[in-house]
mmCIF file with all atom_site columns, C-alpha atoms in Angstrom:
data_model
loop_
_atom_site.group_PDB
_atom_site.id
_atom_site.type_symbol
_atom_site.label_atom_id
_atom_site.label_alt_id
_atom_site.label_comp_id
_atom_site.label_asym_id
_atom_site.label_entity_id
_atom_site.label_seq_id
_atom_site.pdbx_PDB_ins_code
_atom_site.Cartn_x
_atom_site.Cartn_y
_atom_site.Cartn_z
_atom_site.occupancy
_atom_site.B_iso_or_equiv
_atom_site.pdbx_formal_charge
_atom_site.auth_seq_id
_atom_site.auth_comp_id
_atom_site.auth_asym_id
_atom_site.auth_atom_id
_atom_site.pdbx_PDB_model_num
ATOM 1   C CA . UNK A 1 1   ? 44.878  5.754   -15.627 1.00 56.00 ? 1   UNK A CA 1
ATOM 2   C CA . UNK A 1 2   ? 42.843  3.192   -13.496 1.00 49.00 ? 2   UNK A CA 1
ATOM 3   C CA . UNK A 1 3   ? 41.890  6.220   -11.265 1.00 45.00 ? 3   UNK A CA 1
ATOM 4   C CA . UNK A 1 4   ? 40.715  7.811   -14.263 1.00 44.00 ? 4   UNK A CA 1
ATOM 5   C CA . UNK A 1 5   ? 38.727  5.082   -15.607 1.00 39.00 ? 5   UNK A CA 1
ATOM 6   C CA . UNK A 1 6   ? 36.996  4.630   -11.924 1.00 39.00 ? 6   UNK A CA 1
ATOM 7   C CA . UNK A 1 7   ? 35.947  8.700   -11.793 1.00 42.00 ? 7   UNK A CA 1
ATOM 8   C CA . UNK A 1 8   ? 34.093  8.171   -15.461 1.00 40.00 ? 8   UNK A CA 1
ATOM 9   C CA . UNK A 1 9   ? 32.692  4.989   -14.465 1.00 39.00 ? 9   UNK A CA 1
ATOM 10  C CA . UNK A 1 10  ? 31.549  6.612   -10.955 1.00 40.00 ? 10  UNK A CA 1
ATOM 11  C CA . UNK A 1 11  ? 30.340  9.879   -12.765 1.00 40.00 ? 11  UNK A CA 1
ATOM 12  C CA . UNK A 1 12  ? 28.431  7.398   -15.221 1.00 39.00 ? 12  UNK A CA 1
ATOM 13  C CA . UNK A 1 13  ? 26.335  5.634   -12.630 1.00 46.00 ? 13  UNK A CA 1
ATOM 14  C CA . UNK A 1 14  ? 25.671  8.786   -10.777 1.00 43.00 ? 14  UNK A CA 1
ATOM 15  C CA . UNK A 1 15  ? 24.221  10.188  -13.735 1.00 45.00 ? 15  UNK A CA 1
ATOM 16  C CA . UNK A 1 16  ? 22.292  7.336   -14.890 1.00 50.00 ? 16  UNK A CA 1
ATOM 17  C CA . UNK A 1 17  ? 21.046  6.848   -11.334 1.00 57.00 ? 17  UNK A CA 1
ATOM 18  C CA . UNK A 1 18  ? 19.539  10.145  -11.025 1.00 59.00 ? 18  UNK A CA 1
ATOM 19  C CA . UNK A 1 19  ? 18.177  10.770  -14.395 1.00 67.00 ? 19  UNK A CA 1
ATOM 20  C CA . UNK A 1 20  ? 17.341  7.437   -15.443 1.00 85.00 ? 20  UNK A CA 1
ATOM 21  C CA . UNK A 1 21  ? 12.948  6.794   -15.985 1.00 87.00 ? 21  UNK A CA 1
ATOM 22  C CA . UNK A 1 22  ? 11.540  4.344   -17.282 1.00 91.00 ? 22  UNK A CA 1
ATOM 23  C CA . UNK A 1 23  ? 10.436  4.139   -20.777 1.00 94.00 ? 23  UNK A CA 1
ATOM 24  C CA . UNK A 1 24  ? 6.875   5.741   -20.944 1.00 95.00 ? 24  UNK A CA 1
ATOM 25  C CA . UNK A 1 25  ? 6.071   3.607   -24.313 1.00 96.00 ? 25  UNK A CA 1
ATOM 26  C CA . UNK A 1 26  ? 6.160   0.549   -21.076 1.00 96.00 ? 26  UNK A CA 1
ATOM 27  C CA . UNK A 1 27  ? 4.681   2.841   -18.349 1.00 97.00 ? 27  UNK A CA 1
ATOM 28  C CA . UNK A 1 28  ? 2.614   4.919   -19.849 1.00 97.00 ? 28  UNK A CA 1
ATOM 29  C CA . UNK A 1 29  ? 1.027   6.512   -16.644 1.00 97.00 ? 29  UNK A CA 1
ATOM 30  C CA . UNK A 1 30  ? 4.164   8.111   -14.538 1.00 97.00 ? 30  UNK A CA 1
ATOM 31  C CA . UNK A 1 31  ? 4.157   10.295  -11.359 1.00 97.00 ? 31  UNK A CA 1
ATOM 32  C CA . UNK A 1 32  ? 5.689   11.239  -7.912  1.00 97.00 ? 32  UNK A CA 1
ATOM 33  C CA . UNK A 1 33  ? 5.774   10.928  -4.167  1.00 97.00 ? 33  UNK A CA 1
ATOM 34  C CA . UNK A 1 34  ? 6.072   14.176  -2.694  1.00 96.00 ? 34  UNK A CA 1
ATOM 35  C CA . UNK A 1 35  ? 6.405   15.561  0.738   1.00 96.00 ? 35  UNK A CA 1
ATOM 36  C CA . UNK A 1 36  ? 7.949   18.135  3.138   1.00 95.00 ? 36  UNK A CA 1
ATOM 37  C CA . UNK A 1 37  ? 11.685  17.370  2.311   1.00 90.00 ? 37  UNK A CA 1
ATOM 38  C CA . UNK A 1 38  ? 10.541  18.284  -1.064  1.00 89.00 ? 38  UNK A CA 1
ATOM 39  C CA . UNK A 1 39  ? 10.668  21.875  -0.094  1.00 88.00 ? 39  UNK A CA 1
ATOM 40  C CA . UNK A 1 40  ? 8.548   24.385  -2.866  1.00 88.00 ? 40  UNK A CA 1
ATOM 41  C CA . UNK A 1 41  ? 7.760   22.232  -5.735  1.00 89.00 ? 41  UNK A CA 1
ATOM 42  C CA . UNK A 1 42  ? 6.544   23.957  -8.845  1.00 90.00 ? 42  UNK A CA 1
ATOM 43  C CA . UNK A 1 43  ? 3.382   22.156  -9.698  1.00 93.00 ? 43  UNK A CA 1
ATOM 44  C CA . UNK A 1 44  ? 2.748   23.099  -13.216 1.00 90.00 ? 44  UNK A CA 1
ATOM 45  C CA . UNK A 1 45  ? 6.181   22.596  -14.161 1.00 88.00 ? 45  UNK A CA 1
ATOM 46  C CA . UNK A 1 46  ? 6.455   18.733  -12.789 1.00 90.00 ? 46  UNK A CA 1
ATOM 47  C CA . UNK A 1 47  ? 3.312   18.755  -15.223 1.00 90.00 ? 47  UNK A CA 1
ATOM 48  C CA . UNK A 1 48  ? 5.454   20.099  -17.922 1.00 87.00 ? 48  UNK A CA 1
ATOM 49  C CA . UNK A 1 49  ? 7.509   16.911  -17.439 1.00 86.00 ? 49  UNK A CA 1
ATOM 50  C CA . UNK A 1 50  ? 4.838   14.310  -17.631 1.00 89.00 ? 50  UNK A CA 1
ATOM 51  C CA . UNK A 1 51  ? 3.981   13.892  -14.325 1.00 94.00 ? 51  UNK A CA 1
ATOM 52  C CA . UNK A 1 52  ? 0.390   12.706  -14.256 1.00 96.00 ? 52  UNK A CA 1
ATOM 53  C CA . UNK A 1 53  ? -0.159  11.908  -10.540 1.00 97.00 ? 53  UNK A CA 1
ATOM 54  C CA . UNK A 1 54  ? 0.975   12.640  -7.217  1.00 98.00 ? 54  UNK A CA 1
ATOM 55  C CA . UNK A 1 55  ? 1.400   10.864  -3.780  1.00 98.00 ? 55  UNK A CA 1
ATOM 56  C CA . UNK A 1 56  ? 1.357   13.351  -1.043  1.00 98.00 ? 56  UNK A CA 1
ATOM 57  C CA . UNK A 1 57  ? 2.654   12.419  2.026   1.00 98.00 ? 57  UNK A CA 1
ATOM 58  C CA . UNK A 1 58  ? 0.083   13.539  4.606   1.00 98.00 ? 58  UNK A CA 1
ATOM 59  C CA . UNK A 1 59  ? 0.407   11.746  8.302   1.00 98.00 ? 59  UNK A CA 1
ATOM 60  C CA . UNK A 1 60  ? 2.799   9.511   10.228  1.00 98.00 ? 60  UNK A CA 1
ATOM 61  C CA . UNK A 1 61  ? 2.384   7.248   13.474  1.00 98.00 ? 61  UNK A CA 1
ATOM 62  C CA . UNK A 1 62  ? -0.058  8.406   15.766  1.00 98.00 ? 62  UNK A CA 1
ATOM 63  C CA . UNK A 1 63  ? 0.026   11.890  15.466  1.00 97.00 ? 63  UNK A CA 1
ATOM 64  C CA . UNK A 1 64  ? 2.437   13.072  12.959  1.00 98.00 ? 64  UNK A CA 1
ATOM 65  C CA . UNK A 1 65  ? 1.613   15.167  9.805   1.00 98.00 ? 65  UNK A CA 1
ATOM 66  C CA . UNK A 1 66  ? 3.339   16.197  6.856   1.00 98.00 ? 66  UNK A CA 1
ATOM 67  C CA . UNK A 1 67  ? 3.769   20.259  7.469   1.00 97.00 ? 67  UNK A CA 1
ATOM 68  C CA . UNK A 1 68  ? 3.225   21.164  3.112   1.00 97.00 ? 68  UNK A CA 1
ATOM 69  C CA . UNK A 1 69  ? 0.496   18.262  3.316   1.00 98.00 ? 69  UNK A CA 1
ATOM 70  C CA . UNK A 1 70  ? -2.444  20.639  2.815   1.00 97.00 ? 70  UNK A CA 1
ATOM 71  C CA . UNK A 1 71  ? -0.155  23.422  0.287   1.00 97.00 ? 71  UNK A CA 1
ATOM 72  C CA . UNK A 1 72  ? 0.867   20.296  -1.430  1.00 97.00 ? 72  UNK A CA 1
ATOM 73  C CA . UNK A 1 73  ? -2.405  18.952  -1.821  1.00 97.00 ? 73  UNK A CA 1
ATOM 74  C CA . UNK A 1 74  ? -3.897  22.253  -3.164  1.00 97.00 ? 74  UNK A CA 1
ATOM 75  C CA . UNK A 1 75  ? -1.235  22.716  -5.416  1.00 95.00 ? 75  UNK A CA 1
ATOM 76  C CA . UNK A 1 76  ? -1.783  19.266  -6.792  1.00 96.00 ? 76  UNK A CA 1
ATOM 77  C CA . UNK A 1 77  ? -4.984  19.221  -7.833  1.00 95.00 ? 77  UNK A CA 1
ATOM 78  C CA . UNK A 1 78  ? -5.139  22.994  -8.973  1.00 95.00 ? 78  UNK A CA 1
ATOM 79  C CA . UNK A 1 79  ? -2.225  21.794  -11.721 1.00 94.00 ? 79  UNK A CA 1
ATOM 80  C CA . UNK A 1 80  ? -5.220  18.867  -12.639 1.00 93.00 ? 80  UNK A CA 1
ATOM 81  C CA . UNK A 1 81  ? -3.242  16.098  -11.407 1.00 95.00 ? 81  UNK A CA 1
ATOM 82  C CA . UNK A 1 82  ? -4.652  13.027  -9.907  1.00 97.00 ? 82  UNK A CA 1
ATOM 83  C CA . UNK A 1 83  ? -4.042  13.000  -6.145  1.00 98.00 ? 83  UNK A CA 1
ATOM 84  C CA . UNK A 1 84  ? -3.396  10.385  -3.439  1.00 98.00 ? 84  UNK A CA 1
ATOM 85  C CA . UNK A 1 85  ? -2.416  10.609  -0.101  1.00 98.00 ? 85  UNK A CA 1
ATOM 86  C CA . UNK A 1 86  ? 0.237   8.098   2.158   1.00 98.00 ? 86  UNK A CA 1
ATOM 87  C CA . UNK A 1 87  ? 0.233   7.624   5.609   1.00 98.00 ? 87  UNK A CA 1
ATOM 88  C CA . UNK A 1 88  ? 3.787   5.810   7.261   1.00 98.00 ? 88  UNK A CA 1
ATOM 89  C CA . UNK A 1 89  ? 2.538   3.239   9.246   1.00 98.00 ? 89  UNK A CA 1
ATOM 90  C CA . UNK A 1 90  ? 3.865   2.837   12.532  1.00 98.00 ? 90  UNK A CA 1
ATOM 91  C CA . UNK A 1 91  ? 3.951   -1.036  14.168  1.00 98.00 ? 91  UNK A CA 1
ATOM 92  C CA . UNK A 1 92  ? 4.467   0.500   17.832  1.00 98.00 ? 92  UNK A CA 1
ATOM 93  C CA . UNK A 1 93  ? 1.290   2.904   17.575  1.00 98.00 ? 93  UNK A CA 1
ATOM 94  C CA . UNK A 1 94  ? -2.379  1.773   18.146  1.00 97.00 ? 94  UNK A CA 1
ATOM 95  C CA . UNK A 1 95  ? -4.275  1.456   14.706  1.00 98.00 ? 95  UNK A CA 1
ATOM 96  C CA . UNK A 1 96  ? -6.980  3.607   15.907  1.00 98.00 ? 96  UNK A CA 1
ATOM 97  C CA . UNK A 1 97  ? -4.442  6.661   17.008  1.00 98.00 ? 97  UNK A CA 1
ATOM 98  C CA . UNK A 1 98  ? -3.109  6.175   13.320  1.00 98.00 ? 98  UNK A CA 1
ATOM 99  C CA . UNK A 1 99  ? -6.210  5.989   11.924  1.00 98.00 ? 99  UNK A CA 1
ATOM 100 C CA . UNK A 1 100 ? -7.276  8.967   13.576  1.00 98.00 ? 100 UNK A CA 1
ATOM 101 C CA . UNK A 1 101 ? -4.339  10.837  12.356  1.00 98.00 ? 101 UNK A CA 1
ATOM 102 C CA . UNK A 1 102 ? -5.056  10.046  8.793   1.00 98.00 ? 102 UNK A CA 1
ATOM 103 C CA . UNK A 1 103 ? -8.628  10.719  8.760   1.00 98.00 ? 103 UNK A CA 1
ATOM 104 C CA . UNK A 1 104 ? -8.135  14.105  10.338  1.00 98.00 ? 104 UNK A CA 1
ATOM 105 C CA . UNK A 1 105 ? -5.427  14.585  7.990   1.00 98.00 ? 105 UNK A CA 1
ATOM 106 C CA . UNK A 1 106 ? -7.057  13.651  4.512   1.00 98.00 ? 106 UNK A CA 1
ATOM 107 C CA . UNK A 1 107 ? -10.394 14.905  3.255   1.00 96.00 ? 107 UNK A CA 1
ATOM 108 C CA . UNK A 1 108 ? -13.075 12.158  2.640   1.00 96.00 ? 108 UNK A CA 1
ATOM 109 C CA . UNK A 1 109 ? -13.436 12.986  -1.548  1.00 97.00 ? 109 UNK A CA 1
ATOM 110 C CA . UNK A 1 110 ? -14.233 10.141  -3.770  1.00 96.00 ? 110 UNK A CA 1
ATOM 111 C CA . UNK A 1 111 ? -12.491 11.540  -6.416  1.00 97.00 ? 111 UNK A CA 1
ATOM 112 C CA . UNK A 1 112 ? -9.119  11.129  -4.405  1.00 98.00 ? 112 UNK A CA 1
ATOM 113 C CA . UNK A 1 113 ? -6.194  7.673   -5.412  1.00 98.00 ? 113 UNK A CA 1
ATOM 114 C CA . UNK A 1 114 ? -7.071  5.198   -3.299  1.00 98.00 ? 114 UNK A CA 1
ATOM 115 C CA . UNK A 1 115 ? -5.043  6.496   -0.005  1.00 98.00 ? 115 UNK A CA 1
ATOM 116 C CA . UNK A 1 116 ? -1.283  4.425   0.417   1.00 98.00 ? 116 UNK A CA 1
ATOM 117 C CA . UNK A 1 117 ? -0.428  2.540   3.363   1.00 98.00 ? 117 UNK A CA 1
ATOM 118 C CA . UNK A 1 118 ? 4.023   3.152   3.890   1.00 98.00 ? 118 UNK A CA 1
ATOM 119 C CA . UNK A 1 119 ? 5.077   -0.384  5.269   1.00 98.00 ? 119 UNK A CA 1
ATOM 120 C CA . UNK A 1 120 ? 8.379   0.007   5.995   1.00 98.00 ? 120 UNK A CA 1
ATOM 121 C CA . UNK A 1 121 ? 9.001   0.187   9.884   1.00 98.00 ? 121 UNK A CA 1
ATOM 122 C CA . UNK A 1 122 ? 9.583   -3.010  12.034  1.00 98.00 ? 122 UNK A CA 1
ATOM 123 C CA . UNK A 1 123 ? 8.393   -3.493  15.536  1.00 97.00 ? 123 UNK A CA 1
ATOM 124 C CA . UNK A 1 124 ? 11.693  -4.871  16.868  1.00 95.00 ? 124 UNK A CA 1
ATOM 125 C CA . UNK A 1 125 ? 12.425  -1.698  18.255  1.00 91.00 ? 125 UNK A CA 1
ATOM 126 C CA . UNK A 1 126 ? 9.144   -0.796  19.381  1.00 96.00 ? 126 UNK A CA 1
ATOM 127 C CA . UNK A 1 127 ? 8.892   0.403   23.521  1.00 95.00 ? 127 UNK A CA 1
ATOM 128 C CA . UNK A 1 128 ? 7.420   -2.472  24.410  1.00 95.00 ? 128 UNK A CA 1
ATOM 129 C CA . UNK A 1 129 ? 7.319   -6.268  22.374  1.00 95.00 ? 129 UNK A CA 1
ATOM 130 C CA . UNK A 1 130 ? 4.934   -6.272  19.757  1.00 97.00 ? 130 UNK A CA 1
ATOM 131 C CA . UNK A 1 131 ? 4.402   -9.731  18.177  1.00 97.00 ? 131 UNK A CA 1
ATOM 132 C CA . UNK A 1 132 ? 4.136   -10.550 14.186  1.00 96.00 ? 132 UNK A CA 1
ATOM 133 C CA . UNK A 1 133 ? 0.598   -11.339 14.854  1.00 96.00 ? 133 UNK A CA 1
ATOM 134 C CA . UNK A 1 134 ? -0.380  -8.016  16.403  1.00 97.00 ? 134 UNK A CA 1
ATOM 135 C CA . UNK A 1 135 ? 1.673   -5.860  13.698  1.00 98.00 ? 135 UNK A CA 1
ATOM 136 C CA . UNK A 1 136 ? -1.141  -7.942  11.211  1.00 97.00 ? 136 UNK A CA 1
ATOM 137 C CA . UNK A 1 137 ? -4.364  -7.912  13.702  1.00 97.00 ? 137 UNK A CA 1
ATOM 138 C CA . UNK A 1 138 ? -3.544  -3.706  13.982  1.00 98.00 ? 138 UNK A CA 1
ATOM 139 C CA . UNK A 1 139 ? -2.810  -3.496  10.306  1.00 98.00 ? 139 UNK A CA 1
ATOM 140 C CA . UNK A 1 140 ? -6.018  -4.872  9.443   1.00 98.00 ? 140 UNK A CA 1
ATOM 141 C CA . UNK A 1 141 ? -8.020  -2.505  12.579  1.00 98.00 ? 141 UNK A CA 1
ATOM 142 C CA . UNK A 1 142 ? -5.888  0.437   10.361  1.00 98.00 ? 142 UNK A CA 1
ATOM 143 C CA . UNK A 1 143 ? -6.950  -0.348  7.071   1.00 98.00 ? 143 UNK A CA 1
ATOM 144 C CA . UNK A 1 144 ? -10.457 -1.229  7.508   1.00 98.00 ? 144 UNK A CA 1
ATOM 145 C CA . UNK A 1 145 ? -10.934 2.612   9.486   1.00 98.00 ? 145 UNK A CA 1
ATOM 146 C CA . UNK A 1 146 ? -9.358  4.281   6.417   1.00 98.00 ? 146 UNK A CA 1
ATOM 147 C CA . UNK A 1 147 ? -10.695 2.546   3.605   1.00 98.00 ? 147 UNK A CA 1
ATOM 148 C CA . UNK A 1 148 ? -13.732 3.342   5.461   1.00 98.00 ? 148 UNK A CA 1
ATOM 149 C CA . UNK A 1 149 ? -13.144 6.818   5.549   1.00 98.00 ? 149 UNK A CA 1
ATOM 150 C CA . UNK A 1 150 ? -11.787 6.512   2.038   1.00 98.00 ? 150 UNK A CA 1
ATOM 151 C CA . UNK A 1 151 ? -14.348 4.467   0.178   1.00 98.00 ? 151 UNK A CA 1
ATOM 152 C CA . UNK A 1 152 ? -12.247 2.602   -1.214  1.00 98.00 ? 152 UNK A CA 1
ATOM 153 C CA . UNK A 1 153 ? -9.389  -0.126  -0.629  1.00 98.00 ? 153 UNK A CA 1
ATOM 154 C CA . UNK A 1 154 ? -6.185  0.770   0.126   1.00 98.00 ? 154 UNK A CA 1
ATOM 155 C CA . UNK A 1 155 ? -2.999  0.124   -1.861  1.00 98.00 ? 155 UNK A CA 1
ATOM 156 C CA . UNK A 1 156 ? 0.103   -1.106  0.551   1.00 98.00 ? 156 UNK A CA 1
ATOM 157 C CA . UNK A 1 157 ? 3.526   0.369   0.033   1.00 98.00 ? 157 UNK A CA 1
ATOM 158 C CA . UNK A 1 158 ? 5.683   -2.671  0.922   1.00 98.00 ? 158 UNK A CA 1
ATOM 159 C CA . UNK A 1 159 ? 9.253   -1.852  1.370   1.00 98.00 ? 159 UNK A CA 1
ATOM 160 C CA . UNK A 1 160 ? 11.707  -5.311  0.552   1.00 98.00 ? 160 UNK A CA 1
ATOM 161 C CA . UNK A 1 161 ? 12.103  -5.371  4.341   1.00 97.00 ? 161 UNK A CA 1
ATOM 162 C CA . UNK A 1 162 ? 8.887   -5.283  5.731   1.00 98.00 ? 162 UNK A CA 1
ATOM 163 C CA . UNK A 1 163 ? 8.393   -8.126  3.246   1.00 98.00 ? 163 UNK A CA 1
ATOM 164 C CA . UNK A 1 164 ? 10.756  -9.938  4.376   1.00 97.00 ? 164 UNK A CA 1
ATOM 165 C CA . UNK A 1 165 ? 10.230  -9.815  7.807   1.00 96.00 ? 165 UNK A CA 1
ATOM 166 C CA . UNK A 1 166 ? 6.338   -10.013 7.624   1.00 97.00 ? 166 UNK A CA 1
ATOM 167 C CA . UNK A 1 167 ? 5.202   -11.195 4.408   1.00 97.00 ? 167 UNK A CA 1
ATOM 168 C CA . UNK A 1 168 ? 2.753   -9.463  4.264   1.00 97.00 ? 168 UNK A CA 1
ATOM 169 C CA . UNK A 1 169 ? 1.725   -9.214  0.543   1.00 97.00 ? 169 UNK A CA 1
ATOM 170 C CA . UNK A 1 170 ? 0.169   -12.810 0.577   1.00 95.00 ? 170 UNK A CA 1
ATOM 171 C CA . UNK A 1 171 ? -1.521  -11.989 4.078   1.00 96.00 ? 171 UNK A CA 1
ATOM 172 C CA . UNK A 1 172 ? -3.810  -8.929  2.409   1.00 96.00 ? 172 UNK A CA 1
ATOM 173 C CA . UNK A 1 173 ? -5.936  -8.902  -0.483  1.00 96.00 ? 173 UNK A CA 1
ATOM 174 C CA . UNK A 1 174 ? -4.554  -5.366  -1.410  1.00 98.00 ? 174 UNK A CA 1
ATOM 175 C CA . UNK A 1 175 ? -2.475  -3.795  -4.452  1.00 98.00 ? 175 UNK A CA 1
ATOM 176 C CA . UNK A 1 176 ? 1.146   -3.524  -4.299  1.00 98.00 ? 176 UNK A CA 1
ATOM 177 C CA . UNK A 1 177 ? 3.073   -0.538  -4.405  1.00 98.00 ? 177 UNK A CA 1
ATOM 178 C CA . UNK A 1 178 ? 6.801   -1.674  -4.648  1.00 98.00 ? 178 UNK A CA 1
ATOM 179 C CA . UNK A 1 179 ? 10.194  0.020   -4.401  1.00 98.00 ? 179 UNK A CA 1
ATOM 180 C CA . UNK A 1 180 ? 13.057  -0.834  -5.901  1.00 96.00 ? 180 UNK A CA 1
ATOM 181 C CA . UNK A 1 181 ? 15.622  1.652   -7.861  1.00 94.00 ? 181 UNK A CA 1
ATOM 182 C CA . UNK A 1 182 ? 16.163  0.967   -11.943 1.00 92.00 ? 182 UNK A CA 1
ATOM 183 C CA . UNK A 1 183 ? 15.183  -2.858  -11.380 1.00 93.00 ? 183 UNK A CA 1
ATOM 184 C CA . UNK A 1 184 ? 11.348  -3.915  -11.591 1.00 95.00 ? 184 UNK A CA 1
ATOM 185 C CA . UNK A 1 185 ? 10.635  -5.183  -7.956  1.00 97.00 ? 185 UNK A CA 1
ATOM 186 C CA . UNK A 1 186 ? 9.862   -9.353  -7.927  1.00 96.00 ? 186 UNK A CA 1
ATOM 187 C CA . UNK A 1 187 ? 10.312  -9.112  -3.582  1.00 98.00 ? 187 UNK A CA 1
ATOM 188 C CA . UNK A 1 188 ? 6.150   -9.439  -2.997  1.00 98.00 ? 188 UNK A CA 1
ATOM 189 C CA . UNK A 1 189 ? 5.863   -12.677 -4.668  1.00 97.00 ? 189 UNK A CA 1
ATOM 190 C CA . UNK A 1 190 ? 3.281   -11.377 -6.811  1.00 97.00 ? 190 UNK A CA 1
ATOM 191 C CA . UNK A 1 191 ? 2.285   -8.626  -8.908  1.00 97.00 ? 191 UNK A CA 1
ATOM 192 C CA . UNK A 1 192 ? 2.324   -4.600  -8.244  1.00 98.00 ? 192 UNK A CA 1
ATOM 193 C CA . UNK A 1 193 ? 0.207   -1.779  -9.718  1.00 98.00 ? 193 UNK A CA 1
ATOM 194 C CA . UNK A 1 194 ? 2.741   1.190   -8.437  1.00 98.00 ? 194 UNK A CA 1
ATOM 195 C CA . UNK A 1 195 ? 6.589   0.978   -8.767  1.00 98.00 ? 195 UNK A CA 1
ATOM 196 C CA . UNK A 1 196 ? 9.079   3.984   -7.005  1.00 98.00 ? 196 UNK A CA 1
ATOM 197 C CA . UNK A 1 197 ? 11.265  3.022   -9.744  1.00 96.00 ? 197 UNK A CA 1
ATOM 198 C CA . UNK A 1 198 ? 14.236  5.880   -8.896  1.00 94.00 ? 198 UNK A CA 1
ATOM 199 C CA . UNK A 1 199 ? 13.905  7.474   -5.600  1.00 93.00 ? 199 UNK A CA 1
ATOM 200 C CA . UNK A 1 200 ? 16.259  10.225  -6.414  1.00 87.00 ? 200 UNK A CA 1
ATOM 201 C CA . UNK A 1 201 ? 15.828  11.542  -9.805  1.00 83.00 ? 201 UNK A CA 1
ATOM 202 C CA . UNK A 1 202 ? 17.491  15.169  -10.235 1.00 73.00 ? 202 UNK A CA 1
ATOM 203 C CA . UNK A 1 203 ? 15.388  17.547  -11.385 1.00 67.00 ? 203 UNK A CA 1
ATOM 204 C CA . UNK A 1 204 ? 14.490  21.608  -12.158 1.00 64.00 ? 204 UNK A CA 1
ATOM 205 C CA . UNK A 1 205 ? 11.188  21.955  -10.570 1.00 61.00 ? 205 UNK A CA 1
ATOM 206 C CA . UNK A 1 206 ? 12.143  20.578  -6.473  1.00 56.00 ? 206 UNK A CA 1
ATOM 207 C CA . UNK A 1 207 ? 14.643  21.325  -3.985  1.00 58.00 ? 207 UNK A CA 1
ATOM 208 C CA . UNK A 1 208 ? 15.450  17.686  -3.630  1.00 67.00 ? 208 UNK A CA 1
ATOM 209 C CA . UNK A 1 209 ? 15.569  14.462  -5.715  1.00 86.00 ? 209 UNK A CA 1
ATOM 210 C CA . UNK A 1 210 ? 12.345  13.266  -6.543  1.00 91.00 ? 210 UNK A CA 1
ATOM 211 C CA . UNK A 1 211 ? 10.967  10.113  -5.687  1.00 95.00 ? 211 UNK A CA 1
ATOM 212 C CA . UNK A 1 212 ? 9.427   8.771   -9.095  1.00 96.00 ? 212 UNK A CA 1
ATOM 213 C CA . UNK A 1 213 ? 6.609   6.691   -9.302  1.00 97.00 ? 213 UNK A CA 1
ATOM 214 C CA . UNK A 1 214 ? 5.031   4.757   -12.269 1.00 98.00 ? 214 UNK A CA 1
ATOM 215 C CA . UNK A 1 215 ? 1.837   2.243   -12.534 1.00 98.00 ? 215 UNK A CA 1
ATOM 216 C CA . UNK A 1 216 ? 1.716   -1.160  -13.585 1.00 96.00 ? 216 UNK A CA 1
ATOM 217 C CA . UNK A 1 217 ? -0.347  -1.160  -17.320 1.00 93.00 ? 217 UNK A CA 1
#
């Protein structure tokens, strides 16, 4: 009987975990992260759903790029969503290799999201010792060479342990982007304008879990 109970309770969460969204009446403006792990998305149906913007990722590092950046992109913006583009940033890599990558990645359109910064790698594994201070010195060379190219400021996707370890939210005047499954995010010490608020929501219209992303109102 206990067995029982724990394979309903189990089957429970599972469910609610990947088909839980927050209430749009709260977030009124919802959307996604998508990328290559993605596979073929069908654009006009995540539409269907309510999904009103998109995050595509687009480079990584120094020289990696997102292979379905530029079909993803296209497809984006022919289904009339609002489009944004993310770049992982890499702690080990110069900021002017990254910054290259990005710019040569992403079109310069002032009509694009302000372009997302992915702060989730640490330099403690990096080749050779990279110091706190230099991760922030080359974050800052990054950010001023894309927002540059962009226009327009960047928003910083802070994961809870690049937080921790760097604290970086108070060191840049930036928005947040925060990620935290089900539970609003309180980790940056102050407050966000995106939220990943389920990173693996089934769904009908991807080959993979979606990664679903809401803004602050």
């Amino acid at each position: 009987m206990l067995l029982l109970v724990a394979l309903v309770a189990g089957a429970w969460t599972w469910w609610q975990m990947h088909h839980w969204l927050p209430d749009r009446a709260v977030f009124p403006m919802q959307g996604v992260e998508i990328g290559v792990d993605d596979g073929d998305v069908n654009w006009d149906s995540l539409k269907a759903i309510g999904v009103d913007f998109a995050y595509i990722d687009a480079s990584a590092s120094a020289f990696a790029r997102d292979p379905r950046f530029v079909a993803n992109f296209d497809a984006a913006r022919a289904a009339k969503m609002q489009v944004g583009a993310v770049h992982r940033y890499d702690p080990c890599q110069p900021a002017d290799k990254q910054a290259a990558n990005f710019v040569t990645t992403v079109p310069r359109d002032a009509s694009l999201l302000p372009p997302a910064v992915e702060l989730d790698m640490l330099a403690d594994n990096c080749p050779v010792h990279v110091s706190d201070a230099k991760v922030e010195s080359e974050l800052m060379t990054f950010l001023n060479q894309i927002e540059t190219h962009a226009g327009k400021p960047v928003i910083l996707k802070v994961t809870s342990r690049f937080e921790a370890r760097y604290g970086i939210a108070h060191k840049l005047d930036r928005n947040l982007w925060l990620v935290r499954d089900r539970l609003m995010p309180d980790y940056a010490g102050r407050p966000w304008t995106l939220w990943t608020a389920n990173t693996s929501l089934a769904n009908e219209v991807a080959q993979d879990d979606l990664r679903w992303v809401v803004v602050q109102p």
